[in-house]
CSV table of C-alpha atoms and ligand atoms in Angstrom, one decimal:
chain,number,residue,atom,x,y,z
A,830,UNK,CA,53.9,70.2,134.5
A,831,UNK,CA,51.7,72.2,136.9
A,832,UNK,CA,53.9,70.9,139.7
A,833,UNK,CA,57.1,72.1,138.0
A,834,UNK,CA,55.7,75.6,137.6
A,835,UNK,CA,54.7,75.6,141.3
A,836,UNK,CA,58.3,74.6,142.3
A,837,UNK,CA,59.9,77.4,140.4
A,838,UNK,CA,57.8,79.9,142.4
A,839,UNK,CA,58.1,78.4,145.9
A,840,UNK,CA,59.2,81.7,147.5
A,841,UNK,CA,58.4,82.9,150.9
A,842,UNK,CA,55.5,85.4,150.6
A,843,UNK,CA,55.0,87.8,153.5
A,844,UNK,CA,51.3,88.6,154.0
A,845,UNK,CA,50.5,91.8,155.9
A,846,UNK,CA,47.1,93.3,156.9
A,847,UNK,CA,47.5,96.9,156.2
A,848,UNK,CA,46.1,100.5,156.0
A,849,UNK,CA,47.8,103.7,155.1
A,850,UNK,CA,48.9,104.3,158.8
A,851,UNK,CA,51.1,101.2,158.9
A,852,UNK,CA,54.3,103.0,158.0
A,853,UNK,CA,56.7,100.2,158.8
A,854,UNK,CA,55.1,97.7,156.5
A,855,UNK,CA,54.7,100.3,153.8
A,856,UNK,CA,58.4,101.3,154.0
A,857,UNK,CA,59.4,97.6,154.0
A,858,UNK,CA,57.2,97.0,150.9
A,859,UNK,CA,58.8,100.1,149.2
A,860,UNK,CA,62.2,98.6,149.9
A,861,UNK,CA,61.2,95.3,148.3
A,862,UNK,CA,60.1,97.2,145.1
A,863,UNK,CA,63.4,99.3,145.0
A,864,UNK,CA,65.4,96.0,145.3
A,865,UNK,CA,63.6,94.5,142.3
A,866,UNK,CA,61.0,92.5,144.2
A,867,UNK,CA,57.2,92.1,143.7
A,868,UNK,CA,54.5,93.4,146.1
A,869,UNK,CA,50.7,92.9,145.6
A,870,UNK,CA,48.7,95.8,146.9
A,871,UNK,CA,45.2,97.2,147.0
A,872,UNK,CA,44.0,100.0,144.6
A,873,UNK,CA,40.6,101.5,144.4
A,874,UNK,CA,39.8,99.4,141.3
A,875,UNK,CA,41.3,95.9,141.8
A,876,UNK,CA,44.4,94.5,143.5
A,877,UNK,CA,47.7,95.1,141.6
A,878,UNK,CA,50.8,93.1,141.3
A,879,UNK,CA,53.6,95.7,141.6
A,880,UNK,CA,57.2,95.9,140.5
A,881,UNK,CA,59.6,98.8,139.8
A,882,UNK,CA,58.3,100.0,136.3
A,883,UNK,CA,61.8,101.3,135.4
A,884,UNK,CA,63.5,98.1,136.1
A,885,UNK,CA,63.2,95.6,133.3
A,886,UNK,CA,64.0,92.6,135.5
A,887,UNK,CA,61.0,93.5,137.7
A,888,UNK,CA,58.7,93.6,134.7
A,889,UNK,CA,60.0,90.2,133.6
A,890,UNK,CA,59.2,88.9,137.0
A,891,UNK,CA,55.7,90.3,136.8
A,892,UNK,CA,55.0,88.4,133.6
A,893,UNK,CA,56.4,85.2,135.0
A,894,UNK,CA,54.4,85.5,138.3
A,895,UNK,CA,51.1,86.1,136.4
A,896,UNK,CA,51.8,83.6,133.6
A,897,UNK,CA,51.1,86.5,131.3
A,898,UNK,CA,52.2,86.8,127.6
A,899,UNK,CA,55.0,89.4,127.5
A,900,UNK,CA,53.4,91.3,124.6
A,901,UNK,CA,50.7,92.5,127.0
A,902,UNK,CA,51.9,95.9,128.3
A,903,UNK,CA,51.8,97.0,132.0
A,904,UNK,CA,50.3,100.1,133.5
A,905,UNK,CA,52.8,102.4,135.2
A,906,UNK,CA,51.4,103.8,138.5
A,907,UNK,CA,52.5,107.2,139.8
A,908,UNK,CA,51.7,109.2,142.9
A,909,UNK,CA,52.1,112.8,141.7
A,910,UNK,CA,51.9,114.8,138.6
A,911,UNK,CA,55.6,115.7,138.4
A,912,UNK,CA,56.3,112.0,138.0
A,913,UNK,CA,54.5,112.0,134.6
A,914,UNK,CA,57.0,114.3,132.9
A,915,UNK,CA,60.1,112.0,132.8
A,916,UNK,CA,58.3,108.9,131.5
A,917,UNK,CA,56.4,110.4,128.5
A,918,UNK,CA,57.5,112.3,125.4
A,919,UNK,CA,55.3,115.2,126.1
A,920,UNK,CA,52.5,116.0,128.6
A,921,UNK,CA,49.9,117.2,126.0
A,922,UNK,CA,47.2,119.7,127.0
A,923,UNK,CA,44.6,116.9,126.7
A,924,UNK,CA,46.7,114.7,129.2
A,925,UNK,CA,46.8,117.7,131.5
A,926,UNK,CA,43.1,118.2,131.4
A,927,UNK,CA,42.3,114.5,131.9
A,928,UNK,CA,44.7,114.3,134.8
A,929,UNK,CA,43.2,117.4,136.5
A,930,UNK,CA,39.7,115.9,136.2
A,931,UNK,CA,40.3,112.2,137.0
A,932,UNK,CA,43.6,111.8,138.9
A,933,UNK,CA,44.0,110.5,141.4
A,934,UNK,CA,41.5,107.9,140.3
A,935,UNK,CA,40.4,105.0,138.1
A,936,UNK,CA,41.7,106.4,134.8
A,937,UNK,CA,44.6,105.2,132.7
A,938,UNK,CA,46.0,107.3,129.8
A,939,UNK,CA,48.2,106.2,127.0
A,940,UNK,CA,51.0,108.5,125.8
A,941,UNK,CA,54.2,108.1,123.7
A,942,UNK,CA,56.9,106.9,126.1
A,943,UNK,CA,60.3,108.3,126.9
A,944,UNK,CA,63.5,106.3,126.9
A,945,UNK,CA,63.3,106.0,130.7
A,946,UNK,CA,60.6,103.3,130.4
A,947,UNK,CA,61.9,99.9,129.3
A,948,UNK,CA,60.3,98.0,126.5
A,949,UNK,CA,59.9,95.1,129.0
A,950,UNK,CA,57.3,97.3,130.8
A,951,UNK,CA,55.4,98.4,127.7
A,952,UNK,CA,55.4,95.0,126.0
A,953,UNK,CA,57.6,96.3,123.2
A,954,UNK,CA,55.4,99.3,122.5
A,955,UNK,CA,56.5,103.0,122.0
A,956,UNK,CA,53.6,104.1,124.2
A,957,UNK,CA,53.1,103.8,127.9
A,958,UNK,CA,49.9,103.5,130.0
A,959,UNK,CA,50.0,105.7,133.1
A,960,UNK,CA,47.6,105.9,136.1
A,961,UNK,CA,47.6,107.8,139.4
A,962,UNK,CA,45.6,105.7,141.8
A,963,UNK,CA,43.6,107.2,144.7
A,964,UNK,CA,43.9,104.4,147.2
A,965,UNK,CA,46.0,105.7,150.1
A,966,UNK,CA,47.9,102.4,150.5
A,967,UNK,CA,48.8,102.4,146.8
A,968,UNK,CA,49.9,106.0,146.9
A,969,UNK,CA,52.3,105.5,149.8
A,970,UNK,CA,53.7,102.3,148.3
A,971,UNK,CA,54.4,104.1,145.1
A,972,UNK,CA,56.1,106.9,146.9
A,973,UNK,CA,58.3,104.6,149.1
A,974,UNK,CA,58.9,102.3,146.1
A,975,UNK,CA,60.7,104.9,144.0
A,976,UNK,CA,57.8,106.6,142.3
A,977,UNK,CA,57.0,104.2,139.4
A,978,UNK,CA,55.2,101.0,140.0
A,979,UNK,CA,54.2,98.7,137.1
A,980,UNK,CA,51.1,96.8,138.1
A,981,UNK,CA,48.7,94.5,136.3
A,982,UNK,CA,45.8,93.1,138.2
A,983,UNK,CA,47.1,90.6,140.8
A,984,UNK,CA,45.4,87.5,139.3
A,985,UNK,CA,46.8,84.6,137.4
A,986,UNK,CA,46.4,85.5,133.7
A,987,UNK,CA,42.9,84.8,132.5
A,988,UNK,CA,41.2,84.7,135.9
A,989,UNK,CA,38.9,87.4,137.3
A,990,UNK,CA,40.9,90.3,138.9
A,991,UNK,CA,41.0,90.1,142.7
A,992,UNK,CA,38.9,92.5,144.6
A,993,UNK,CA,39.7,91.0,148.0
A,994,UNK,CA,43.1,89.8,149.3
A,995,UNK,CA,41.9,86.2,149.6
A,996,UNK,CA,42.1,85.7,145.9
A,997,UNK,CA,45.4,87.5,145.6
A,998,UNK,CA,46.8,85.0,148.1
A,999,UNK,CA,45.2,82.1,146.2
A,1000,UNK,CA,46.9,83.2,143.0
A,1001,UNK,CA,50.1,84.8,144.2
A,1002,UNK,CA,51.3,83.1,147.4
A,1003,UNK,CA,54.7,81.8,146.7
A,1004,UNK,CA,55.1,83.9,143.6
A,1005,UNK,CA,55.7,87.4,145.1
A,1006,UNK,CA,57.7,88.8,148.0
A,1007,UNK,CA,54.8,90.6,149.8
A,1008,UNK,CA,51.0,90.8,149.7
A,1009,UNK,CA,49.4,93.8,151.3
A,1010,UNK,CA,45.9,93.0,152.5
A,1011,UNK,CA,43.9,96.2,152.6
A,1012,UNK,CA,40.4,94.6,152.6
A,1013,UNK,CA,37.8,94.8,149.9
A,1014,UNK,CA,38.4,97.4,147.1
A,1015,UNK,CA,35.9,100.2,146.3
A,1016,UNK,CA,35.2,99.9,142.6
A,1017,UNK,CA,35.8,96.3,141.6
A,1018,UNK,CA,36.5,96.7,137.9
A,1019,UNK,CA,39.8,97.8,136.3
A,1020,UNK,CA,40.4,101.5,135.4
A,1021,UNK,CA,39.1,103.1,132.2
A,1022,UNK,CA,41.9,103.2,129.6
A,1023,UNK,CA,42.0,106.2,127.2
A,1024,UNK,CA,44.5,106.3,124.3
A,1025,UNK,CA,45.7,109.9,123.8
A,1026,UNK,CA,48.1,109.0,121.0
A,1027,UNK,CA,45.2,109.0,118.4
A,1028,UNK,CA,42.8,111.7,117.2
A,1029,UNK,CA,40.1,111.7,118.5
A,1030,UNK,CA,41.2,110.0,121.7
A,1031,UNK,CA,39.8,106.5,122.1
A,1032,UNK,CA,38.5,104.4,125.0
A,1033,UNK,CA,40.3,101.1,124.9
A,1034,UNK,CA,38.7,99.7,128.1
A,1035,UNK,CA,35.6,101.0,129.7
A,1036,UNK,CA,35.5,101.5,133.5
A,1037,UNK,CA,34.2,103.7,136.3
A,1038,UNK,CA,35.1,106.8,134.3
A,1039,UNK,CA,32.5,106.7,131.5
A,1040,UNK,CA,32.4,108.0,128.0
A,1041,UNK,CA,30.0,110.8,129.0
A,1042,UNK,CA,32.4,111.9,131.8
A,1043,UNK,CA,35.3,112.0,129.3
A,1044,UNK,CA,33.3,113.8,126.7
A,1045,UNK,CA,32.7,116.6,129.2
A,1046,UNK,CA,36.5,117.2,129.3
A,1047,UNK,CA,37.5,116.3,125.7
A,1048,UNK,CA,35.1,117.3,123.1
A,1049,UNK,CA,35.0,114.0,121.1
A,1050,UNK,CA,36.0,110.6,122.3
A,1051,UNK,CA,35.8,107.4,120.3
A,1052,UNK,CA,35.2,103.9,121.7
A,1053,UNK,CA,37.1,100.8,120.5
A,1054,UNK,CA,34.5,98.9,118.6
A,1055,UNK,CA,35.5,95.6,120.1
A,1056,UNK,CA,34.5,96.5,123.6
A,1057,UNK,CA,30.9,95.1,123.5
A,1058,UNK,CA,31.0,93.0,120.4
A,1059,UNK,CA,33.1,90.3,119.0
A,1060,UNK,CA,31.5,90.5,115.6
A,1061,UNK,CA,33.8,93.0,113.9
A,1062,UNK,CA,36.7,90.6,113.5
A,1063,UNK,CA,39.0,93.4,114.6
A,1064,UNK,CA,41.7,93.0,117.2
A,1065,UNK,CA,41.2,95.2,120.3
A,1066,UNK,CA,43.7,98.1,120.5
A,1067,UNK,CA,44.7,97.3,124.1
A,1068,UNK,CA,46.7,94.1,123.6
A,1069,UNK,CA,45.4,92.7,126.9
A,1070,UNK,CA,41.8,92.9,125.8
A,1071,UNK,CA,42.2,90.2,123.1
A,1072,UNK,CA,42.9,87.5,125.6
A,1073,UNK,CA,40.2,85.3,127.2
A,1074,UNK,CA,39.7,87.0,130.5
A,1075,UNK,CA,37.9,87.2,133.8
A,1076,UNK,CA,36.7,83.7,133.2
A,1077,UNK,CA,35.4,81.3,135.9
A,1078,UNK,CA,36.0,77.6,135.5
A,1079,UNK,CA,32.3,76.9,135.0
A,1080,UNK,CA,30.7,77.5,131.6
A,1081,UNK,CA,29.0,80.9,131.8
A,1082,UNK,CA,26.0,82.0,129.6
A,1083,UNK,CA,24.4,85.4,129.7
A,1084,UNK,CA,20.6,85.4,129.3
A,1085,UNK,CA,19.2,88.7,127.9
A,1086,UNK,CA,15.5,89.7,127.8
A,1087,UNK,CA,12.5,90.7,129.8
A,1088,UNK,CA,13.2,89.8,133.5
A,1089,UNK,CA,10.3,87.4,133.9
A,1090,UNK,CA,11.2,85.5,130.8
A,1091,UNK,CA,14.9,85.4,131.8
A,1092,UNK,CA,14.0,83.9,135.2
A,1093,UNK,CA,11.8,81.3,133.6
A,1094,UNK,CA,14.4,80.4,130.9
A,1095,UNK,CA,17.2,80.1,133.4
A,1096,UNK,CA,15.1,77.9,135.7
A,1097,UNK,CA,14.2,75.6,132.9
A,1098,UNK,CA,17.8,75.3,131.7
A,1099,UNK,CA,18.9,74.8,135.3
A,1100,UNK,CA,16.7,71.8,135.7
A,1101,UNK,CA,18.0,70.3,132.5
A,1102,UNK,CA,21.6,70.7,133.6
A,1103,UNK,CA,20.8,69.3,137.1
A,1104,UNK,CA,19.2,66.2,135.6
A,1105,UNK,CA,22.4,65.5,133.8
A,1106,UNK,CA,24.3,65.9,137.1
A,1107,UNK,CA,25.8,69.4,136.7
A,1108,UNK,CA,26.1,71.8,139.6
A,1109,UNK,CA,24.5,75.0,138.5
A,1110,UNK,CA,25.0,78.6,139.6
A,1111,UNK,CA,23.1,81.8,138.8
A,1112,UNK,CA,24.1,85.4,138.9
A,1113,UNK,CA,20.8,87.0,139.9
A,1114,UNK,CA,19.9,90.4,141.4
A,1115,UNK,CA,18.4,91.7,144.6
A,1116,UNK,CA,15.1,91.8,142.7
A,1117,UNK,CA,15.2,88.2,141.4
A,1118,UNK,CA,17.5,86.1,143.7
A,1119,UNK,CA,14.6,84.3,145.4
A,1120,UNK,CA,13.0,83.2,142.2
A,1121,UNK,CA,15.8,80.8,141.1
A,1122,UNK,CA,16.2,77.1,141.7
A,1123,UNK,CA,19.9,76.7,141.0
A,1124,UNK,CA,22.3,75.0,143.4
A,1125,UNK,CA,24.1,78.3,144.0
A,1126,UNK,CA,22.3,81.6,143.6
A,1127,UNK,CA,24.3,84.9,143.9
A,1128,UNK,CA,22.8,88.3,144.5
A,1129,UNK,CA,25.0,90.8,142.5
A,1130,UNK,CA,23.0,93.8,144.0
A,1131,UNK,CA,20.1,95.7,142.8
A,1132,UNK,CA,19.7,96.0,139.0
A,1133,UNK,CA,19.4,99.7,139.6
A,1134,UNK,CA,22.7,99.9,141.4
A,1135,UNK,CA,25.6,99.7,138.9
A,1136,UNK,CA,28.3,100.4,141.5
A,1137,UNK,CA,27.2,97.4,143.6
A,1138,UNK,CA,27.1,95.2,140.5
A,1139,UNK,CA,30.6,96.3,139.5
A,1140,UNK,CA,31.9,95.7,143.0
A,1141,UNK,CA,30.4,92.2,143.3
A,1142,UNK,CA,31.0,90.8,139.9
A,1143,UNK,CA,34.6,89.4,140.1
A,1144,UNK,CA,34.1,88.1,143.7
A,1145,UNK,CA,31.1,86.2,142.6
A,1146,UNK,CA,32.8,84.7,139.6
A,1147,UNK,CA,35.6,83.5,142.0
A,1148,UNK,CA,33.1,82.1,144.5
A,1149,UNK,CA,31.6,79.9,141.8
A,1150,UNK,CA,35.1,78.4,141.4
A,1151,UNK,CA,35.4,77.9,145.2
A,1152,UNK,CA,32.0,76.1,145.1
A,1153,UNK,CA,33.0,74.0,142.1
A,1154,UNK,CA,30.0,75.2,140.0
A,1155,UNK,CA,30.1,73.7,136.5
A,1156,UNK,CA,27.4,75.7,134.6
A,1157,UNK,CA,26.6,79.3,135.3
A,1158,UNK,CA,23.7,81.5,134.0
A,1159,UNK,CA,23.8,85.3,134.4
A,1160,UNK,CA,21.2,87.9,133.9
A,1161,UNK,CA,22.2,90.7,131.5
A,1162,UNK,CA,22.6,94.3,132.6
A,1163,UNK,CA,22.2,97.6,131.0
A,1164,UNK,CA,25.2,98.4,128.7
A,1165,UNK,CA,25.2,102.2,129.1
A,1166,UNK,CA,27.3,104.4,131.5
A,1167,UNK,CA,29.2,102.2,133.9
A,1168,UNK,CA,27.1,99.3,132.7
A,1169,UNK,CA,29.3,99.4,129.6
A,1170,UNK,CA,32.3,98.3,131.8
A,1171,UNK,CA,30.1,95.7,133.6
A,1172,UNK,CA,28.8,94.1,130.3
A,1173,UNK,CA,32.3,94.3,128.7
A,1174,UNK,CA,33.7,92.1,131.5
A,1175,UNK,CA,30.7,89.8,131.8
A,1176,UNK,CA,30.8,89.2,128.0
A,1177,UNK,CA,34.4,88.3,128.1
A,1178,UNK,CA,33.9,86.0,131.1
A,1179,UNK,CA,31.2,84.3,129.0
A,1180,UNK,CA,33.3,84.1,125.9
A,1181,UNK,CA,30.5,86.2,124.3
A,1182,UNK,CA,27.9,83.5,124.8
A,1183,UNK,CA,24.6,85.3,125.0
A,1184,UNK,CA,21.0,84.0,124.6
A,1185,UNK,CA,18.6,86.8,123.5
A,1186,UNK,CA,15.2,85.6,124.5
A,1187,UNK,CA,13.2,88.2,122.5
A,1188,UNK,CA,14.3,87.1,119.1
A,1189,UNK,CA,15.4,83.6,120.3
A,1190,UNK,CA,18.7,84.0,118.6
A,1191,UNK,CA,21.8,82.4,120.1
A,1192,UNK,CA,25.1,84.2,119.8
A,1193,UNK,CA,28.2,82.0,119.9
B,1462,LIG,O1,42.6,99.4,137.4
B,1462,LIG,C1,43.6,99.0,136.8
B,1462,LIG,O2,44.0,99.5,135.7
B,1462,LIG,C2,44.5,97.8,137.4
B,1462,LIG,C3,45.0,98.3,138.8
B,1462,LIG,C4,46.0,97.3,139.4
B,1462,LIG,O3,45.6,99.6,138.6
B,1462,LIG,N1,45.5,97.4,136.5
B,1462,LIG,C5,45.2,96.6,135.4
B,1462,LIG,O4,46.3,96.2,134.7
B,1462,LIG,O5,44.1,96.4,135.1
B,1462,LIG,P1,46.2,95.0,133.6
B,1462,LIG,O6,47.7,94.8,133.3
B,1462,LIG,O7,45.5,93.9,134.2
B,1462,LIG,O8,45.5,95.7,132.4
B,1462,LIG,C6,46.2,96.6,131.6
B,1462,LIG,C7,45.6,96.8,130.3
B,1462,LIG,C8,45.8,95.6,129.3
B,1462,LIG,O9,44.6,95.3,128.6
B,1462,LIG,C9,46.9,96.2,128.4
B,1462,LIG,O10,46.9,95.6,127.2
B,1462,LIG,C10,46.6,97.7,128.3
B,1462,LIG,O11,46.1,98.0,129.6
B,1462,LIG,N2,47.7,98.5,128.0
B,1462,LIG,C11,48.8,98.8,128.8
B,1462,LIG,N3,49.7,99.6,128.2
B,1462,LIG,C12,49.2,99.8,126.9
B,1462,LIG,C13,49.6,100.6,125.8
B,1462,LIG,N4,50.8,101.2,125.8
B,1462,LIG,N5,48.8,100.6,124.7
B,1462,LIG,C14,47.6,99.9,124.7
B,1462,LIG,N6,47.1,99.2,125.7
B,1462,LIG,C15,47.9,99.1,126.8
B,1463,LIG,MG1,44.2,92.3,134.3
């Protein structure tokens, strides 16, 4: 079955190392998009898998290449403010303010869509998600590609989003026409998504642009309750957030508590797993990495440096797969500010499996 899927996608993928000065490659990639083809490219958040957002065939191809359910809508990427007008019903004053403050950058807004945007791109919804990225390669590609690029993260559905081209190539070689390798991305977690079709506006996915930053621009902003908890029994408002996501192959457990206790607990569990023959990995920090006895210990950065933690998380999850780690323990990080985005992704990667050492309660 796997083999059949592979055969269907055996296309010739052109892989190009690139920066924004490589005009000929950017124009070629733009041509590919205009002709209905797919191009994977770097953005400041994660790599995207791009197709012409106004061409329904391109959107169908994106779902197929990712192995993604087609009710999970795509984000439309634009390169300038004028491009927003034709694809939405109305550019509201709120949308205007958000764009002025956060575009170009890691912020996606949801607005009612115009007829120009096919339902294939919005997963059947009457709303559209729009983002203006800041990465110079992304911006030129959008411009040369016709102005509207639908792009989910460039990973196979369910896997951690790629932050380096190596993992784009691993997932997408043979499935897309071109891969633009622009090196490591800057942020490492997907954009913040804010829904402007509801009052008050609501954050559907946390990211680099935090609740506090948004509340400086819009007076009151809600947060989708499902972002850090799976206890409410509610479905997340962003269709894509309901799927198991960002998951490594090994079984990941988050251990929360006072650092010393966490290290001791993880070491004790590591030994148990090793005795039963499992290869164990740990996501530690700059402060703790030398204290662990696991087979593979990763330093995600200083516990005080959220930007480093965000940038390293997905790459580390992927590296555990490369190293065939079977059981993974991770420290827990602060859930405020950008930490909310980090914990949201980590909790999803762990299927919400958290051990709280203080009250010795185990969450499933
Ligand atoms: O940083 C990013 O946003 C990256 C880069 C490539 O730009 N893209 C990205 O796309 O993360 P994707 O497809 O992996 O995630 C898009 C999320 C999904 O959870 C999807 O359900 C949600 O956005 N979404 C898209 N359109 C929506 C809509 N109209 N209403 C609600 N949620 C929407
Ligand atoms: Mg994604």
